[in-house]
Amino acid sequence: MSLDKFKEECAIFAVHNHTEAANLTYLGLYAQQHRGQESSGIVSSDGVRHYAEIGLGRVSEIFNEDKISRLKGLSAIGHNRYSTQGETQIRNAQPFAIEYSHGPLALAHNGNLINASAVREKLEREGSIFRSTNDSEIVIHLIAKSREPRLKDRVIEALSQVEGAYSMTIMSQDELIIARDPNGFRPLSMGRLGVAYIFASETCAFDLIDAKFVREVEPGEVVVVNDEGLTSYFPFEKAPKKHCVFEFIYFARPDSLIFGSGVHHVRKAFGKRLAKELPVEADCVIPVPDSGVVAAQGYAEEAGIPFETGIIRNHYVGRTFIEPLQSIRHFGVKIKHNPIRELIEGKRVVLVDDSIVRGTTSRKLVKMVRDAGAKEVHMRISSPPTTHSCFYGIDTPARAELIAATYSVEDIKGFLGVESLAYLSMEGMMGALNESPDFCVACFDGCYPIPVPVAEGQMELLEKSLADANAPDDGKQTVIIK
Ligand code: SF4
């Protein structure tokens, strides 16, 4: 069952100096389950050795009291994974935990390293043996190869050899190191719980454990936490901030604070802008749950049209369910969404979603709303058309599969079978972000902040103009080098 969405990437969590380090990490991962449901892991440290519990599935499926009690020590790091690199296998699950000449080391990464193939090839030529297909493992190898005596310097030396997006936690016996790439693609925040330091991808993890939000880890910052306290370093060349705008559009939880703003507030502002730019005569505004809910609230409020939860989402669909032997029409969508006929019948409906990727799910949802008796369906999307793939830690289909990369809005309207279709403009989106230049918007305009490889395993950079990017797709990833 394809969700037909850009997929959330990963969540990280770390704690130093707390008697319930593993339990807090479990809760921190639980709060961030939306960022990855394929595998989850916790590694703890008691100051001498590491303890690890890692498995495939969701946090509540993997951990129990027994397992948590085996994770001894006052420090722990954890990771939820949705694969952006490497297939779903236990060997790709994180945190990576190894023993090397300096003792135990564990690492958890949210993001994607765009020069991973080249660095890995070089390391393999020099004799390194990899146990996973995951790009994050190269950082472990680079740390292990460094001759620097201090872990902090080994980490800095390793990270200065990689390019791309990373929010990362690294743990030795007695030290926690937190690093965020110079562009700050993915979110990463710091909190306190009594004397303990806490780090998480999203602040919703702090709320669950009553930790106090202190600040974001800055782009390019390396934070070292040990028994002497916290020290901050900025060892890398400064780069423009390029936070992933899709975190606001879809990925992050509405109750989180990221990139200096509340997700709910920004997401609602997208909906309000959408209503201002693209008004329509209608009887009700219905979100595609859950992704379109907050933007639909903004749209309804601005347009003065009643908001209705006209589609109900089943939140309890597991990764495996038994499909009927006899084919049921649109089963994949129906298992997750069901319309409320009384709210829809005879109505002119504004259907709001955050984005359209392939368009196949949107088309089925439109059909479902029509079958429930809608007189008209007007689709409104709270982001611009997604025309390019992501290389910075978000799982996206190849560009050729993105419907907006190939087809016009008018064509997509026909494909979806709606009376009207409109996307939030780029200007509208940037206006809702106070015209800040601090955002990556590459999946909308193809202007990649860091040059990306053209295809898997191929490191030559294709120097093309924006006009070239709009040329017919040849099946390869097209990139614009800025
Ligand atoms: S390309 Fe899109 S999804 Fe990827 S980091 Fe940039 S804004 Fe986010």
Short mmCIF file of C-alpha atoms and ligand atoms in Angstrom, two decimals:
data_model
loop_
_atom_site.label_atom_id
_atom_site.label_comp_id
_atom_site.label_asym_id
_atom_site.label_seq_id
_atom_site.Cartn_x
_atom_site.Cartn_y
_atom_site.Cartn_z
CA MET A 1 0.00 0.00 0.00
CA SER A 2 1.76 3.11 -1.17
CA LEU A 3 1.11 6.14 0.98
CA ASP A 4 1.87 8.40 -1.96
CA LYS A 5 3.64 10.87 0.30
CA PHE A 6 7.11 12.17 0.82
CA LYS A 7 8.17 9.99 3.72
CA GLU A 8 9.34 11.19 7.09
CA GLU A 9 12.99 10.48 7.60
CA CYS A 10 14.25 9.63 11.07
CA ALA A 11 14.10 10.76 14.67
CA ILE A 12 16.97 10.98 17.12
CA PHE A 13 17.00 11.36 20.88
CA ALA A 14 19.80 11.54 23.43
CA VAL A 15 20.14 11.95 27.19
CA HIS A 16 23.15 12.45 29.42
CA ASN A 17 23.26 12.09 33.18
CA HIS A 18 19.86 10.75 34.17
CA THR A 19 19.08 7.66 36.26
CA GLU A 20 16.27 6.76 33.84
CA ALA A 21 18.25 7.42 30.65
CA ALA A 22 16.92 4.40 28.72
CA ASN A 23 13.32 4.92 29.81
CA LEU A 24 13.42 8.59 28.80
CA THR A 25 14.90 7.63 25.44
CA TYR A 26 12.11 5.12 24.93
CA LEU A 27 9.54 7.84 25.62
CA GLY A 28 11.40 10.33 23.44
CA LEU A 29 11.31 7.88 20.55
CA TYR A 30 7.66 7.09 21.22
CA ALA A 31 6.78 10.80 20.93
CA GLN A 32 8.65 10.93 17.62
CA GLN A 33 7.21 7.76 16.09
CA HIS A 34 5.82 9.77 13.15
CA ARG A 35 9.39 10.31 11.92
CA GLY A 36 10.10 6.64 11.30
CA GLN A 37 8.28 3.37 11.90
CA GLU A 38 10.51 0.74 10.28
CA SER A 39 13.02 0.23 13.06
CA SER A 40 13.94 1.62 16.41
CA GLY A 41 16.90 1.28 18.73
CA ILE A 42 18.42 2.44 21.99
CA VAL A 43 22.05 2.19 23.09
CA SER A 44 22.91 3.12 26.68
CA SER A 45 26.20 3.60 28.50
CA ASP A 46 27.09 2.98 32.15
CA GLY A 47 30.47 4.69 31.81
CA VAL A 48 32.30 1.44 31.06
CA ARG A 49 30.36 -0.45 28.41
CA HIS A 50 27.40 -0.05 26.06
CA TYR A 51 24.09 -1.93 26.07
CA ALA A 52 21.95 -2.12 22.94
CA GLU A 53 18.36 -3.06 22.08
CA ILE A 54 17.49 -2.62 18.42
CA GLY A 55 14.66 -4.09 16.38
CA LEU A 56 12.38 -3.82 13.37
CA GLY A 57 8.96 -2.28 13.90
CA ARG A 58 7.47 0.47 16.02
CA VAL A 59 8.78 1.62 19.40
CA SER A 60 5.97 -0.03 21.38
CA GLU A 61 6.44 -3.29 19.47
CA ILE A 62 10.18 -3.49 20.11
CA PHE A 63 10.65 -2.39 23.72
CA ASN A 64 9.21 -3.75 26.97
CA GLU A 65 10.13 -3.29 30.63
CA ASP A 66 12.57 -6.17 30.48
CA LYS A 67 14.49 -4.74 27.57
CA ILE A 68 14.53 -1.23 29.02
CA SER A 69 15.86 -2.59 32.34
CA ARG A 70 18.76 -4.21 30.48
CA LEU A 71 19.78 -0.80 29.10
CA LYS A 72 21.93 0.28 32.04
CA GLY A 73 23.62 3.59 32.69
CA LEU A 74 23.05 7.32 32.90
CA SER A 75 23.41 8.08 29.17
CA ALA A 76 21.56 6.81 26.13
CA ILE A 77 20.92 7.59 22.49
CA GLY A 78 17.99 6.38 20.39
CA HIS A 79 16.79 6.35 16.83
CA ASN A 80 13.59 5.75 14.88
CA ARG A 81 14.16 4.92 11.27
CA TYR A 82 12.38 5.22 8.04
CA SER A 83 14.86 4.15 5.38
CA THR A 84 16.11 6.91 3.13
CA GLN A 85 19.28 4.96 2.36
CA GLY A 86 19.70 1.22 2.52
CA GLU A 87 16.89 -1.30 2.56
CA THR A 88 14.84 -2.24 5.63
CA GLN A 89 16.97 -4.79 7.44
CA ILE A 90 18.06 -5.11 11.02
CA ARG A 91 21.65 -4.48 9.95
CA ASN A 92 20.59 -1.03 8.74
CA ALA A 93 18.73 -0.18 11.95
CA GLN A 94 20.31 2.42 14.20
CA PRO A 95 21.98 3.39 16.48
CA PHE A 96 25.09 1.76 15.04
CA ALA A 97 27.03 0.30 17.94
CA ILE A 98 30.66 -0.80 17.56
CA GLU A 99 33.81 -1.51 19.54
CA TYR A 100 37.01 0.07 18.24
CA SER A 101 40.47 0.88 19.53
CA HIS A 102 39.09 3.58 21.87
CA GLY A 103 36.23 1.46 23.28
CA PRO A 104 32.52 1.36 22.52
CA LEU A 105 30.95 3.89 20.18
CA ALA A 106 27.33 4.38 19.08
CA LEU A 107 25.92 6.69 16.45
CA ALA A 108 22.44 7.74 15.33
CA HIS A 109 21.78 9.94 12.30
CA ASN A 110 18.85 11.84 10.84
CA GLY A 111 19.55 13.05 7.32
CA ASN A 112 21.32 11.89 4.21
CA LEU A 113 24.97 12.21 3.18
CA ILE A 114 25.13 13.06 -0.49
CA ASN A 115 28.78 12.07 -0.97
CA ALA A 116 28.32 8.76 0.86
CA SER A 117 28.93 6.57 -2.21
CA ALA A 118 32.25 8.22 -3.02
CA VAL A 119 33.48 8.18 0.60
CA ARG A 120 32.39 4.57 1.02
CA GLU A 121 34.18 3.49 -2.16
CA LYS A 122 37.35 5.20 -0.97
CA LEU A 123 37.10 3.57 2.47
CA GLU A 124 36.48 0.14 0.91
CA ARG A 125 39.53 0.55 -1.33
CA GLU A 126 41.52 1.29 1.84
CA GLY A 127 40.29 -1.91 3.48
CA SER A 128 37.15 -0.93 5.43
CA ILE A 129 34.46 -3.58 5.64
CA PHE A 130 30.88 -2.32 5.93
CA ARG A 131 28.16 -4.25 7.70
CA SER A 132 25.22 -2.19 6.38
CA THR A 133 24.12 -0.41 3.21
CA ASN A 134 23.40 2.70 5.25
CA ASP A 135 25.17 5.98 4.49
CA SER A 136 25.52 6.78 8.21
CA GLU A 137 27.99 3.93 8.74
CA ILE A 138 30.71 5.80 6.85
CA VAL A 139 30.90 8.32 9.71
CA ILE A 140 31.71 5.49 12.14
CA HIS A 141 34.53 4.34 9.85
CA LEU A 142 35.88 7.87 9.45
CA ILE A 143 35.88 8.35 13.25
CA ALA A 144 37.64 5.01 13.74
CA LYS A 145 40.32 5.89 11.19
CA SER A 146 41.13 9.28 12.73
CA ARG A 147 44.39 9.59 14.66
CA GLU A 148 43.12 12.47 16.79
CA PRO A 149 43.41 11.61 20.50
CA ARG A 150 40.09 13.20 21.57
CA LEU A 151 36.71 11.91 20.43
CA LYS A 152 35.47 15.43 19.72
CA ASP A 153 38.33 15.97 17.26
CA ARG A 154 37.85 12.56 15.65
CA VAL A 155 34.18 13.40 15.10
CA ILE A 156 35.01 16.84 13.64
CA GLU A 157 37.62 15.28 11.33
CA ALA A 158 35.05 12.69 10.18
CA LEU A 159 32.24 15.18 9.61
CA SER A 160 34.49 17.55 7.68
CA GLN A 161 34.75 14.78 5.05
CA VAL A 162 31.01 14.35 4.50
CA GLU A 163 28.48 16.55 2.73
CA GLY A 164 24.75 16.71 3.09
CA ALA A 165 22.21 16.69 5.86
CA TYR A 166 22.90 15.40 9.34
CA SER A 167 21.54 15.83 12.81
CA MET A 168 23.63 13.31 14.70
CA THR A 169 24.24 11.87 18.15
CA ILE A 170 27.45 10.01 18.98
CA MET A 171 28.12 8.34 22.33
CA SER A 172 31.27 6.86 23.86
CA GLN A 173 31.52 5.38 27.36
CA ASP A 174 31.48 8.77 29.04
CA GLU A 175 30.77 11.42 26.44
CA LEU A 176 27.89 12.49 24.25
CA ILE A 177 28.55 14.43 21.06
CA ILE A 178 25.75 16.13 19.15
CA ALA A 179 26.31 17.59 15.69
CA ARG A 180 24.19 19.40 13.10
CA ASP A 181 25.25 20.08 9.51
CA PRO A 182 26.24 23.65 8.58
CA ASN A 183 23.01 24.21 6.58
CA GLY A 184 20.81 22.90 9.39
CA PHE A 185 18.55 20.89 7.08
CA ARG A 186 16.95 18.78 9.78
CA PRO A 187 15.73 20.04 13.16
CA LEU A 188 17.57 19.33 16.42
CA SER A 189 16.86 20.80 19.84
CA MET A 190 18.44 20.83 23.27
CA GLY A 191 16.55 20.55 26.56
CA ARG A 192 17.14 20.08 30.29
CA LEU A 193 15.50 17.77 32.76
CA GLY A 194 16.94 18.58 36.17
CA VAL A 195 20.69 18.22 35.74
CA ALA A 196 20.33 16.00 32.65
CA TYR A 197 20.88 17.24 29.10
CA ILE A 198 18.33 16.05 26.54
CA PHE A 199 18.48 16.30 22.74
CA ALA A 200 15.71 15.49 20.27
CA SER A 201 14.76 16.00 16.63
CA GLU A 202 11.49 17.56 17.74
CA THR A 203 10.44 19.35 20.91
CA CYS A 204 7.28 17.20 21.25
CA ALA A 205 9.68 14.63 22.78
CA PHE A 206 10.58 17.13 25.54
CA ASP A 207 6.91 17.74 26.34
CA LEU A 208 6.22 14.06 27.02
CA ILE A 209 9.02 13.76 29.59
CA ASP A 210 8.58 17.24 31.12
CA ALA A 211 11.97 18.40 29.85
CA LYS A 212 12.47 22.13 29.37
CA PHE A 213 13.32 23.38 25.87
CA VAL A 214 16.59 25.34 26.04
CA ARG A 215 17.47 26.13 22.43
CA GLU A 216 18.08 24.59 19.03
CA VAL A 217 21.46 23.06 18.30
CA GLU A 218 22.79 25.60 15.79
CA PRO A 219 23.63 24.67 12.20
CA GLY A 220 27.32 23.71 12.10
CA GLU A 221 27.48 23.30 15.88
CA VAL A 222 29.18 20.41 17.63
CA VAL A 223 28.11 20.02 21.27
CA VAL A 224 30.12 17.93 23.70
CA VAL A 225 28.46 16.80 26.92
CA ASN A 226 30.38 14.99 29.64
CA ASP A 227 30.70 15.06 33.41
CA GLU A 228 32.38 18.47 33.17
CA GLY A 229 29.27 19.94 31.55
CA LEU A 230 28.45 21.14 28.05
CA THR A 231 30.86 22.73 25.56
CA SER A 232 29.94 24.08 22.15
CA TYR A 233 32.16 24.28 19.05
CA PHE A 234 31.69 25.70 15.54
CA PRO A 235 34.49 23.96 13.64
CA PHE A 236 33.07 24.05 10.10
CA GLU A 237 32.98 26.80 7.50
CA LYS A 238 29.81 28.81 7.91
CA ALA A 239 27.10 28.08 5.33
CA PRO A 240 23.71 29.66 4.66
CA LYS A 241 20.91 28.16 6.72
CA LYS A 242 18.74 25.84 4.64
CA HIS A 243 16.09 24.33 6.87
CA CYS A 244 13.81 21.81 5.19
CA VAL A 245 10.54 23.63 4.49
CA PHE A 246 8.75 20.29 4.20
CA GLU A 247 9.17 19.86 7.97
CA PHE A 248 6.63 22.69 8.30
CA ILE A 249 4.44 21.48 5.43
CA TYR A 250 4.08 17.87 6.52
CA PHE A 251 6.77 16.02 8.49
CA ALA A 252 6.99 17.61 11.92
CA ARG A 253 4.29 17.23 14.54
CA PRO A 254 2.09 20.35 14.86
CA ASP A 255 2.90 20.59 18.58
CA SER A 256 6.66 20.86 17.94
CA LEU A 257 8.77 23.97 17.80
CA ILE A 258 11.34 23.81 15.00
CA PHE A 259 13.51 26.35 13.19
CA GLY A 260 12.39 29.00 15.66
CA SER A 261 8.63 28.67 14.99
CA GLY A 262 5.69 26.57 16.07
CA VAL A 263 4.78 24.01 13.40
CA HIS A 264 1.03 24.46 13.95
CA HIS A 265 1.28 28.22 13.51
CA VAL A 266 3.22 28.01 10.23
CA ARG A 267 1.11 25.18 8.81
CA LYS A 268 -2.06 27.15 9.55
CA ALA A 269 -0.55 30.24 7.93
CA PHE A 270 -0.02 28.18 4.74
CA GLY A 271 -3.75 27.36 4.79
CA LYS A 272 -4.74 30.98 5.33
CA ARG A 273 -2.53 32.13 2.44
CA LEU A 274 -4.05 29.42 0.28
CA ALA A 275 -7.55 30.72 1.01
CA LYS A 276 -6.51 34.30 0.22
CA GLU A 277 -4.82 33.35 -3.04
CA LEU A 278 -7.33 30.77 -4.24
CA PRO A 279 -10.83 31.39 -2.87
CA VAL A 280 -13.76 29.29 -4.02
CA GLU A 281 -17.51 29.26 -3.35
CA ALA A 282 -18.11 26.17 -1.22
CA ASP A 283 -20.19 24.73 1.63
CA CYS A 284 -17.47 23.08 3.69
CA VAL A 285 -13.70 22.63 4.01
CA ILE A 286 -12.62 19.03 4.58
CA PRO A 287 -9.01 18.02 5.31
CA VAL A 288 -7.31 14.88 4.12
CA PRO A 289 -6.42 13.51 7.58
CA ASP A 290 -4.00 13.88 9.17
CA SER A 291 -1.71 15.67 6.75
CA GLY A 292 -4.17 18.37 5.66
CA VAL A 293 -5.89 19.11 8.98
CA VAL A 294 -4.05 22.21 10.20
CA ALA A 295 -3.84 23.87 6.76
CA ALA A 296 -7.56 23.15 6.25
CA GLN A 297 -8.32 24.87 9.57
CA GLY A 298 -6.41 27.92 8.34
CA TYR A 299 -8.20 27.81 4.99
CA ALA A 300 -11.65 27.53 6.59
CA GLU A 301 -10.95 30.30 9.09
CA GLU A 302 -9.71 32.70 6.42
CA ALA A 303 -12.45 31.84 3.91
CA GLY A 304 -15.26 31.84 6.49
CA ILE A 305 -16.40 28.39 5.30
CA PRO A 306 -17.36 25.71 7.88
CA PHE A 307 -14.60 23.18 8.67
CA GLU A 308 -15.80 19.57 8.77
CA THR A 309 -13.94 16.37 9.57
CA GLY A 310 -15.64 14.70 6.63
CA ILE A 311 -13.01 11.96 6.23
CA ILE A 312 -12.06 9.73 9.14
CA ARG A 313 -8.67 8.11 9.29
CA ASN A 314 -8.09 4.73 10.90
CA HIS A 315 -4.92 5.26 12.94
CA TYR A 316 -4.58 1.62 13.85
CA VAL A 317 -3.61 0.19 10.49
CA GLY A 318 -0.47 -1.83 11.19
CA ARG A 319 2.30 -2.57 8.77
CA THR A 320 0.71 -5.90 7.97
CA PHE A 321 -2.97 -6.59 7.59
CA ILE A 322 -4.68 -9.43 5.80
CA GLU A 323 -6.08 -8.30 2.49
CA PRO A 324 -9.30 -9.93 1.25
CA LEU A 325 -8.86 -12.57 -1.40
CA GLN A 326 -11.63 -11.04 -3.48
CA SER A 327 -10.65 -7.65 -4.79
CA ILE A 328 -12.31 -4.70 -3.10
CA ARG A 329 -12.22 -1.45 -5.04
CA HIS A 330 -9.67 1.07 -3.70
CA PHE A 331 -8.95 -1.19 -0.73
CA GLY A 332 -5.60 0.50 -0.03
CA VAL A 333 -7.26 3.88 0.53
CA LYS A 334 -10.40 2.54 2.20
CA ILE A 335 -8.46 0.66 4.87
CA LYS A 336 -7.14 4.01 6.04
CA HIS A 337 -9.82 6.58 5.15
CA ASN A 338 -13.61 6.58 5.26
CA PRO A 339 -15.93 9.51 4.43
CA ILE A 340 -18.90 10.66 6.54
CA ARG A 341 -21.74 10.75 4.04
CA GLU A 342 -24.02 13.06 6.12
CA LEU A 343 -21.37 15.78 6.06
CA ILE A 344 -20.60 15.49 2.36
CA GLU A 345 -23.81 14.63 0.49
CA GLY A 346 -25.02 17.46 -1.75
CA LYS A 347 -22.16 19.76 -0.65
CA ARG A 348 -19.61 21.78 -2.54
CA VAL A 349 -16.43 20.54 -0.84
CA VAL A 350 -12.99 22.13 -0.56
CA LEU A 351 -10.65 19.19 -0.02
CA VAL A 352 -7.34 20.30 1.53
CA ASP A 353 -4.09 18.33 1.58
CA ASP A 354 -0.48 19.31 2.19
CA SER A 355 1.00 18.02 -1.08
CA ILE A 356 0.48 15.75 -4.08
CA VAL A 357 3.30 13.34 -4.90
CA ARG A 358 2.24 10.76 -7.50
CA GLY A 359 -1.42 11.78 -7.39
CA THR A 360 -2.76 8.24 -7.21
CA THR A 361 -3.98 8.46 -3.60
CA SER A 362 -5.45 11.95 -4.11
CA ARG A 363 -7.39 10.64 -7.09
CA LYS A 364 -8.85 7.79 -5.00
CA LEU A 365 -9.75 10.16 -2.16
CA VAL A 366 -11.54 12.48 -4.58
CA LYS A 367 -13.48 9.51 -5.95
CA MET A 368 -14.36 8.50 -2.38
CA VAL A 369 -15.69 12.00 -1.60
CA ARG A 370 -17.70 12.02 -4.84
CA ASP A 371 -19.12 8.58 -4.08
CA ALA A 372 -20.22 10.00 -0.71
CA GLY A 373 -22.40 12.46 -2.62
CA ALA A 374 -20.30 15.64 -2.98
CA LYS A 375 -21.79 18.01 -5.55
CA GLU A 376 -18.43 19.61 -6.34
CA VAL A 377 -14.87 18.86 -5.21
CA HIS A 378 -12.29 21.66 -5.18
CA MET A 379 -8.81 20.44 -4.27
CA ARG A 380 -6.47 22.87 -2.49
CA ILE A 381 -2.84 22.05 -1.75
CA SER A 382 -0.99 23.94 1.00
CA SER A 383 2.39 23.87 -0.77
CA PRO A 384 3.61 24.53 -4.34
CA PRO A 385 3.79 21.63 -6.85
CA THR A 386 6.54 19.15 -5.88
CA THR A 387 8.63 18.89 -9.02
CA HIS A 388 11.98 17.57 -7.73
CA SER A 389 13.27 14.75 -5.55
CA CYS A 390 14.96 15.29 -2.20
CA PHE A 391 18.57 14.27 -1.51
CA TYR A 392 18.77 15.51 2.07
CA GLY A 393 17.12 12.77 4.08
CA ILE A 394 13.56 12.61 2.80
CA ASP A 395 12.38 9.56 0.92
CA THR A 396 10.91 10.78 -2.35
CA PRO A 397 10.10 8.95 -5.57
CA ALA A 398 12.29 9.48 -8.64
CA ARG A 399 11.52 12.74 -10.35
CA ALA A 400 9.75 11.00 -13.21
CA GLU A 401 7.17 9.70 -10.72
CA LEU A 402 6.30 13.14 -9.34
CA ILE A 403 3.13 14.07 -11.17
CA ALA A 404 3.87 17.81 -11.08
CA ALA A 405 7.31 17.27 -12.66
CA THR A 406 5.68 16.18 -15.89
CA TYR A 407 2.11 17.48 -15.93
CA SER A 408 0.54 20.93 -15.71
CA VAL A 409 -1.93 21.86 -12.96
CA GLU A 410 -4.69 21.65 -15.57
CA ASP A 411 -3.62 18.10 -16.51
CA ILE A 412 -3.48 17.06 -12.83
CA LYS A 413 -6.94 18.55 -12.28
CA GLY A 414 -8.23 16.29 -15.05
CA PHE A 415 -6.40 13.28 -13.61
CA LEU A 416 -7.87 13.86 -10.13
CA GLY A 417 -11.34 14.51 -11.49
CA VAL A 418 -12.01 17.72 -9.53
CA GLU A 419 -13.91 20.90 -10.43
CA SER A 420 -10.83 22.96 -9.55
CA LEU A 421 -7.29 22.38 -8.33
CA ALA A 422 -4.93 24.98 -6.93
CA TYR A 423 -1.59 24.93 -5.12
CA LEU A 424 -0.19 27.52 -2.73
CA SER A 425 2.21 29.73 -4.68
CA MET A 426 5.92 29.90 -3.89
CA GLU A 427 5.41 33.57 -2.93
CA GLY A 428 2.54 32.58 -0.64
CA MET A 429 4.65 29.91 1.07
CA MET A 430 7.61 32.24 1.51
CA GLY A 431 5.28 34.99 2.75
CA ALA A 432 4.04 32.66 5.48
CA LEU A 433 7.72 32.17 6.40
CA ASN A 434 8.24 35.95 6.63
CA GLU A 435 10.28 35.89 3.40
CA SER A 436 13.14 34.19 5.28
CA PRO A 437 15.96 32.98 2.98
CA ASP A 438 16.84 30.30 5.56
CA PHE A 439 14.88 27.49 3.89
CA CYS A 440 15.60 24.72 1.42
CA VAL A 441 12.81 24.66 -1.18
CA ALA A 442 14.61 22.44 -3.70
CA CYS A 443 11.75 19.98 -4.17
CA PHE A 444 9.72 22.92 -5.52
CA ASP A 445 12.30 24.80 -7.61
CA GLY A 446 15.18 22.35 -8.19
CA CYS A 447 17.71 24.79 -6.69
CA TYR A 448 19.66 22.39 -4.49
CA PRO A 449 21.61 24.19 -1.73
CA ILE A 450 24.37 21.53 -1.92
CA PRO A 451 25.20 20.06 -5.33
CA VAL A 452 23.88 16.51 -5.54
CA PRO A 453 24.98 13.47 -7.50
CA VAL A 454 23.05 12.89 -10.69
CA ALA A 455 22.35 9.25 -10.05
CA GLU A 456 23.13 6.60 -7.44
CA GLY A 457 26.83 5.88 -7.41
CA GLN A 458 27.71 8.60 -9.88
CA MET A 459 29.53 11.54 -8.40
CA GLU A 460 30.04 13.80 -11.40
CA LEU A 461 27.99 16.87 -10.97
CA LEU A 462 25.74 17.91 -13.75
CA GLU A 463 25.99 21.62 -14.33
CA LYS A 464 22.65 22.49 -15.73
CA SER A 465 20.54 25.61 -15.79
CA LEU A 466 17.05 25.87 -14.39
CA ALA A 467 15.74 25.80 -17.94
CA ASP A 468 17.49 22.49 -18.57
CA ALA A 469 15.79 21.05 -15.51
CA ASN A 470 12.44 21.58 -17.15
CA ALA A 471 13.49 19.62 -20.23
CA PRO A 472 11.81 16.20 -20.76
CA ASP A 473 12.78 13.73 -18.05
CA ASP A 474 15.23 11.02 -19.13
CA GLY A 475 14.58 8.87 -16.10
CA LYS A 476 17.61 10.16 -14.18
CA GLN A 477 17.55 12.62 -11.33
CA THR A 478 17.97 16.11 -12.73
CA VAL A 479 19.73 18.66 -10.62
CA ILE A 480 20.45 22.35 -10.67
CA ILE A 481 23.82 23.36 -9.34
CA LYS A 482 23.69 26.73 -7.63
S1 SF4 B 1 14.48 19.11 -1.10
FE1 SF4 B 1 12.44 19.44 -0.15
S2 SF4 B 1 12.17 17.73 1.28
FE2 SF4 B 1 14.38 17.85 0.76
S3 SF4 B 1 15.34 19.13 2.36
FE3 SF4 B 1 14.80 20.49 0.66
S4 SF4 B 1 12.71 21.21 1.18
FE4 SF4 B 1 13.10 19.42 2.45
#
